[in-house]
Amino acid sequence: MRHGGFPLKRTLLLAAVATLAAQQVFGGPWLKSLTAAQKKAKAQNALIFVDLFADWCGWCHKMEQEVFPSESFQKATENKVLLRLNTEDNGEGTKLSQKYGVTSLPTFLLLTADGAVAGTIRGFIPANDFVRIMNDAEAKYKDFVKRAKAEDSISKDYAKRLDLAREFRSHFELPETEARLQKLIGEFGVPTKVRDDAYFELAMTQVVEKKYDAALKTIRKFSTVQNTGESYERSRLLAADIYILQGQVQMAVSFQGKLPEVAVHPECRRRPAATRAARQAAVAGARATLRSHRIFCRGRASGAVRFAGSSK
């Protein structure tokens, strides 16, 4: 039997060879399912290396052609689960990029099987430098895990406990972050400065989790024990961002009314009646602010995935 001028068996053989060659070029084998990657990583006690890409991303293709096939990359990822996800697939790739706030490509994540971020790398980087950065990120994460296991040894060092909670958030271990911050705001003997910072960090963590009502509740509770200081002002700016994001401009105005003019979002200065376009701009700004964990209400109105470019 012939197919397109070639015997069918030969066609199938060529297809199999092409598939194998593609895997070798990309340093494979690469998985295309997050669920499958997590299952494999858990079984092997391994990290997941995630390549987040898009078809239009030229630097992504350059990574595929020059870095992934390299001996240094393949050796460095021998003990890792490889996962490639398209950020525009309207599926796992899109959801994962949104979850971890990916706004530029290429972006690479080192994830645990449970979804904690061990490291993030952005942009095109030559193979040897890329491997060095990846190994450094993994080493720093292992150090963090080691310190987290010895957490009891810093039980009375409240500043270090706050720093450790922030580290948990930087690794997207959000429930663990929230639990530690809750202890700091309620525990007897915690210095006022640490307690105030913990209130703000707790509200920020709840924002990252998209628990906006909980964040506002935290900020209101904070205002019952403090009415001055940097963390207090930052918390009110954060509350204004949340209200603008929810379309509650007047509530944002009330939270920013006593703050310095330079800190007030332009939409808040418009007072009660704003044009629809202005309100949409304010919402976009607030979303950008929250995505980037920035504090001030005047965040940039971006958010589309863009090129990270070369880091050479």
Coordinates of C-alpha atoms in Angstrom, one line a residue, residues 46-52 100-102 106-123 130-145 167-173:
A46 CA 12.0 15.8 41.7
L47 CA 11.5 19.4 40.6
I48 CA 9.6 20.3 37.5
F49 CA 11.3 22.5 34.9
V50 CA 8.5 24.4 33.1
D51 CA 9.1 26.1 29.8
L52 CA 6.3 28.7 29.3
Y100 CA 2.3 32.8 38.8
G101 CA 2.0 36.3 37.3
V102 CA 3.9 35.6 34.1
P106 CA 10.2 33.3 27.6
T107 CA 9.7 32.5 31.3
F108 CA 10.9 29.3 33.0
L109 CA 9.8 28.0 36.4
L110 CA 11.2 25.4 38.8
L111 CA 8.2 24.0 40.6
T112 CA 7.8 21.4 43.3
A113 CA 5.2 18.7 42.8
D114 CA 2.9 20.7 45.1
G115 CA 3.3 23.9 43.1
A116 CA 5.8 25.9 45.1
V117 CA 8.2 28.0 43.0
A118 CA 11.8 27.0 43.6
G119 CA 13.0 29.5 41.0
T120 CA 12.0 31.7 38.1
I121 CA 14.2 32.6 35.1
R122 CA 13.2 35.1 32.4
G123 CA 14.5 35.8 29.0
F130 CA 21.3 29.5 32.0
V131 CA 22.4 26.3 33.8
R132 CA 24.4 28.3 36.3
I133 CA 21.4 30.5 37.2
M134 CA 19.1 27.4 37.4
N135 CA 21.5 25.6 39.7
D136 CA 21.8 28.7 41.9
A137 CA 18.0 29.0 42.2
E138 CA 17.7 25.4 43.2
A139 CA 20.5 25.8 45.8
K140 CA 18.8 28.8 47.3
Y141 CA 15.5 27.0 47.5
K142 CA 17.2 24.0 49.2
D143 CA 18.6 26.5 51.7
F144 CA 15.2 28.0 52.3
V145 CA 13.7 24.6 52.9
E167 CA 10.1 34.0 51.7
F168 CA 7.3 31.5 51.8
R169 CA 5.2 34.0 49.8
S170 CA 8.0 34.5 47.3
H171 CA 7.9 30.8 46.6
F172 CA 4.1 30.9 46.3
E173 CA 3.5 28.9 49.4

